[in-house]
Amino acid sequence: QVQLVESGGGLAQPGGSLRLSCSAPGLSLDYYGIAWFRQAPGKEREEVACVRNGAGGTYYKDSVNGRFSLSKDKANNTVYLQMNNLKPDDTAVYLCATDYPTIKKISDSYDACFYGMNHWGEGTLVTVST
């Protein structure tokens, strides 16, 4: 079984920071990728950031590039999303997902990283407001 649990959401002021966690007990980050998505009220779910398995690349949506960054804690099977310089438009439910059991993808690219995300957490709410 694959279980993903997000945490770290909450209220932040514009310009502030939050760090989200995606915990995936038993999931090897050497073999599987992790992606973050978000869904704001009245909007479609959108891609945010993705990290490939092993030594693969990290990719970001243009609107968060330079403000958000991913990191791995392989020993604890956890991926973090550091969010800086938050904006009201960042308000959304943030979800993480993994492409398990897809081990090999055809390329190391933005599209390949986000492709095949089949297992999802329940989400954590981020609110950016004064």
PDB file of C-alpha atoms in Angstrom:
ATOM      1  CA  GLN A   1       0.000   0.000   0.000  1.00  0.00           C
ATOM      2  CA  VAL A   2       1.037   3.595  -0.593  1.00  0.00           C
ATOM      3  CA  GLN A   3       0.024   6.307   1.841  1.00  0.00           C
ATOM      4  CA  LEU A   4       0.874   9.986   1.509  1.00  0.00           C
ATOM      5  CA  VAL A   5       0.227  12.513   4.253  1.00  0.00           C
ATOM      6  CA  GLU A   6       0.643  16.264   3.842  1.00  0.00           C
ATOM      7  CA  SER A   7       1.207  18.662   6.701  1.00  0.00           C
ATOM      8  CA  GLY A   8       2.428  22.183   7.357  1.00  0.00           C
ATOM      9  CA  GLY A   9      -0.406  24.213   5.911  1.00  0.00           C
ATOM     10  CA  GLY A  10      -1.913  27.169   7.677  1.00  0.00           C
ATOM     11  CA  LEU A  11      -2.238  30.930   7.554  1.00  0.00           C
ATOM     12  CA  ALA A  12       0.543  33.141   6.253  1.00  0.00           C
ATOM     13  CA  GLN A  13       0.755  36.818   5.430  1.00  0.00           C
ATOM     14  CA  PRO A  14       1.665  37.985   1.940  1.00  0.00           C
ATOM     15  CA  GLY A  15       5.434  37.821   1.667  1.00  0.00           C
ATOM     16  CA  GLY A  16       5.629  35.175   4.365  1.00  0.00           C
ATOM     17  CA  SER A  17       6.792  31.577   4.245  1.00  0.00           C
ATOM     18  CA  LEU A  18       5.529  28.092   4.957  1.00  0.00           C
ATOM     19  CA  ARG A  19       7.099  24.662   4.652  1.00  0.00           C
ATOM     20  CA  LEU A  20       4.889  21.777   3.619  1.00  0.00           C
ATOM     21  CA  SER A  21       5.755  18.137   4.234  1.00  0.00           C
ATOM     22  CA  CYS A  22       4.768  15.085   2.236  1.00  0.00           C
ATOM     23  CA  SER A  23       5.339  11.934   4.246  1.00  0.00           C
ATOM     24  CA  ALA A  24       5.365   8.635   2.362  1.00  0.00           C
ATOM     25  CA  PRO A  25       6.271   5.847   4.783  1.00  0.00           C
ATOM     26  CA  GLY A  26       7.976   2.933   3.063  1.00  0.00           C
ATOM     27  CA  LEU A  27       8.246   4.668  -0.317  1.00  0.00           C
ATOM     28  CA  SER A  28      11.764   4.743  -1.709  1.00  0.00           C
ATOM     29  CA  LEU A  29      12.594   8.151  -3.114  1.00  0.00           C
ATOM     30  CA  ASP A  30      15.399   6.496  -5.065  1.00  0.00           C
ATOM     31  CA  TYR A  31      12.794   4.788  -7.232  1.00  0.00           C
ATOM     32  CA  TYR A  32       9.738   7.032  -7.235  1.00  0.00           C
ATOM     33  CA  GLY A  33       8.968  10.673  -7.842  1.00  0.00           C
ATOM     34  CA  ILE A  34       6.903  13.076  -5.776  1.00  0.00           C
ATOM     35  CA  ALA A  35       4.840  15.968  -7.102  1.00  0.00           C
ATOM     36  CA  TRP A  36       2.929  18.816  -5.499  1.00  0.00           C
ATOM     37  CA  PHE A  37      -0.361  20.076  -6.886  1.00  0.00           C
ATOM     38  CA  ARG A  38      -2.794  22.701  -5.666  1.00  0.00           C
ATOM     39  CA  GLN A  39      -6.447  23.495  -6.133  1.00  0.00           C
ATOM     40  CA  ALA A  40      -7.870  26.913  -5.333  1.00  0.00           C
ATOM     41  CA  PRO A  41     -11.589  27.625  -4.911  1.00  0.00           C
ATOM     42  CA  GLY A  42     -13.316  27.770  -8.270  1.00  0.00           C
ATOM     43  CA  LYS A  43     -10.176  26.790 -10.172  1.00  0.00           C
ATOM     44  CA  GLU A  44      -8.799  23.657 -11.758  1.00  0.00           C
ATOM     45  CA  ARG A  45      -6.132  21.627 -10.034  1.00  0.00           C
ATOM     46  CA  GLU A  46      -2.710  22.711 -11.217  1.00  0.00           C
ATOM     47  CA  GLU A  47       0.835  21.458 -11.110  1.00  0.00           C
ATOM     48  CA  VAL A  48       3.186  23.152  -8.648  1.00  0.00           C
ATOM     49  CA  ALA A  49       6.470  21.273  -8.331  1.00  0.00           C
ATOM     50  CA  CYS A  50       7.899  17.832  -8.993  1.00  0.00           C
ATOM     51  CA  VAL A  51      11.065  15.908  -8.185  1.00  0.00           C
ATOM     52  CA  ARG A  52      12.132  12.838 -10.112  1.00  0.00           C
ATOM     53  CA  ASN A  53      13.259   9.569  -8.598  1.00  0.00           C
ATOM     54  CA  GLY A  54      16.879   9.130  -7.594  1.00  0.00           C
ATOM     55  CA  ALA A  55      19.157  11.810  -8.996  1.00  0.00           C
ATOM     56  CA  GLY A  56      16.559  13.085 -11.441  1.00  0.00           C
ATOM     57  CA  GLY A  57      15.663  16.709 -11.907  1.00  0.00           C
ATOM     58  CA  THR A  58      13.368  19.087 -10.082  1.00  0.00           C
ATOM     59  CA  TYR A  59      10.714  21.102 -11.908  1.00  0.00           C
ATOM     60  CA  TYR A  60       8.498  24.040 -10.997  1.00  0.00           C
ATOM     61  CA  LYS A  61       5.479  25.776 -12.419  1.00  0.00           C
ATOM     62  CA  ASP A  62       6.496  29.150 -13.834  1.00  0.00           C
ATOM     63  CA  SER A  63       4.378  31.103 -11.352  1.00  0.00           C
ATOM     64  CA  VAL A  64       6.213  29.602  -8.349  1.00  0.00           C
ATOM     65  CA  ASN A  65       9.681  29.213  -9.832  1.00  0.00           C
ATOM     66  CA  GLY A  66      12.166  31.119  -7.709  1.00  0.00           C
ATOM     67  CA  ARG A  67       9.808  31.250  -4.739  1.00  0.00           C
ATOM     68  CA  PHE A  68       9.168  27.559  -4.010  1.00  0.00           C
ATOM     69  CA  SER A  69      11.757  24.827  -3.655  1.00  0.00           C
ATOM     70  CA  LEU A  70      11.688  21.068  -3.080  1.00  0.00           C
ATOM     71  CA  SER A  71      13.963  19.015  -0.881  1.00  0.00           C
ATOM     72  CA  LYS A  72      14.181  15.346   0.103  1.00  0.00           C
ATOM     73  CA  ASP A  73      14.745  13.557   3.366  1.00  0.00           C
ATOM     74  CA  LYS A  74      15.318  10.070   2.027  1.00  0.00           C
ATOM     75  CA  ALA A  75      15.883   8.478   5.419  1.00  0.00           C
ATOM     76  CA  ASN A  76      12.422   9.582   6.554  1.00  0.00           C
ATOM     77  CA  ASN A  77      10.695   9.145   3.178  1.00  0.00           C
ATOM     78  CA  THR A  78       9.637  12.781   3.185  1.00  0.00           C
ATOM     79  CA  VAL A  79       9.605  15.540   0.585  1.00  0.00           C
ATOM     80  CA  TYR A  80       9.368  19.179   1.633  1.00  0.00           C
ATOM     81  CA  LEU A  81       8.012  22.144  -0.262  1.00  0.00           C
ATOM     82  CA  GLN A  82       9.503  25.389   1.005  1.00  0.00           C
ATOM     83  CA  MET A  83       7.260  28.274  -0.010  1.00  0.00           C
ATOM     84  CA  ASN A  84       8.673  31.790   0.241  1.00  0.00           C
ATOM     85  CA  ASN A  85       7.324  35.198  -0.725  1.00  0.00           C
ATOM     86  CA  LEU A  86       3.783  33.884  -0.576  1.00  0.00           C
ATOM     87  CA  LYS A  87       1.044  35.667  -2.476  1.00  0.00           C
ATOM     88  CA  PRO A  88      -2.738  35.633  -2.005  1.00  0.00           C
ATOM     89  CA  ASP A  89      -2.996  33.708  -5.280  1.00  0.00           C
ATOM     90  CA  ASP A  90      -1.080  30.867  -3.624  1.00  0.00           C
ATOM     91  CA  THR A  91      -4.117  30.173  -1.432  1.00  0.00           C
ATOM     92  CA  ALA A  92      -5.231  26.615  -2.166  1.00  0.00           C
ATOM     93  CA  VAL A  93      -5.397  23.070  -0.923  1.00  0.00           C
ATOM     94  CA  TYR A  94      -1.981  21.568  -1.587  1.00  0.00           C
ATOM     95  CA  LEU A  95      -1.720  17.870  -2.373  1.00  0.00           C
ATOM     96  CA  CYS A  96       1.230  15.596  -2.933  1.00  0.00           C
ATOM     97  CA  ALA A  97       1.297  12.548  -5.162  1.00  0.00           C
ATOM     98  CA  THR A  98       3.663   9.815  -6.299  1.00  0.00           C
ATOM     99  CA  ASP A  99       4.098   7.964  -9.565  1.00  0.00           C
ATOM    100  CA  TYR A 100       4.522   4.594  -7.854  1.00  0.00           C
ATOM    101  CA  PRO A 101       4.873   1.934  -9.292  1.00  0.00           C
ATOM    102  CA  THR A 102       6.415   3.598 -12.362  1.00  0.00           C
ATOM    103  CA  ILE A 103      10.162   3.199 -11.894  1.00  0.00           C
ATOM    104  CA  LYS A 104      11.484   4.115 -15.311  1.00  0.00           C
ATOM    105  CA  LYS A 105      10.284   7.056 -17.393  1.00  0.00           C
ATOM    106  CA  ILE A 106      11.340   7.838 -20.931  1.00  0.00           C
ATOM    107  CA  SER A 107      12.964  11.170 -20.151  1.00  0.00           C
ATOM    108  CA  ASP A 108      13.956  13.537 -17.373  1.00  0.00           C
ATOM    109  CA  SER A 109      11.685  16.466 -18.142  1.00  0.00           C
ATOM    110  CA  TYR A 110       8.876  18.550 -16.706  1.00  0.00           C
ATOM    111  CA  ASP A 111       6.150  16.515 -18.396  1.00  0.00           C
ATOM    112  CA  ALA A 112       7.747  13.182 -17.553  1.00  0.00           C
ATOM    113  CA  CYS A 113       8.089  14.126 -13.904  1.00  0.00           C
ATOM    114  CA  PHE A 114       4.402  14.969 -13.486  1.00  0.00           C
ATOM    115  CA  TYR A 115       3.193  12.058 -15.573  1.00  0.00           C
ATOM    116  CA  GLY A 116       1.575   9.040 -13.973  1.00  0.00           C
ATOM    117  CA  MET A 117       0.887  10.391 -10.494  1.00  0.00           C
ATOM    118  CA  ASN A 118      -1.493   7.743  -9.168  1.00  0.00           C
ATOM    119  CA  HIS A 119      -1.455   7.986  -5.370  1.00  0.00           C
ATOM    120  CA  TRP A 120      -2.561  11.082  -3.539  1.00  0.00           C
ATOM    121  CA  GLY A 121      -2.673  12.506  -0.063  1.00  0.00           C
ATOM    122  CA  GLU A 122      -5.724  14.243   1.356  1.00  0.00           C
ATOM    123  CA  GLY A 123      -4.234  17.717   1.140  1.00  0.00           C
ATOM    124  CA  THR A 124      -3.303  20.563   3.443  1.00  0.00           C
ATOM    125  CA  LEU A 125      -4.846  24.026   3.266  1.00  0.00           C
ATOM    126  CA  VAL A 126      -2.658  27.075   2.699  1.00  0.00           C
ATOM    127  CA  THR A 127      -4.239  30.483   3.209  1.00  0.00           C
ATOM    128  CA  VAL A 128      -2.325  33.647   2.352  1.00  0.00           C
ATOM    129  CA  SER A 129      -4.102  36.711   3.645  1.00  0.00           C
ATOM    130  CA  THR A 130      -3.767  39.783   5.820  1.00  0.00           C
TER     131      THR A 130
END
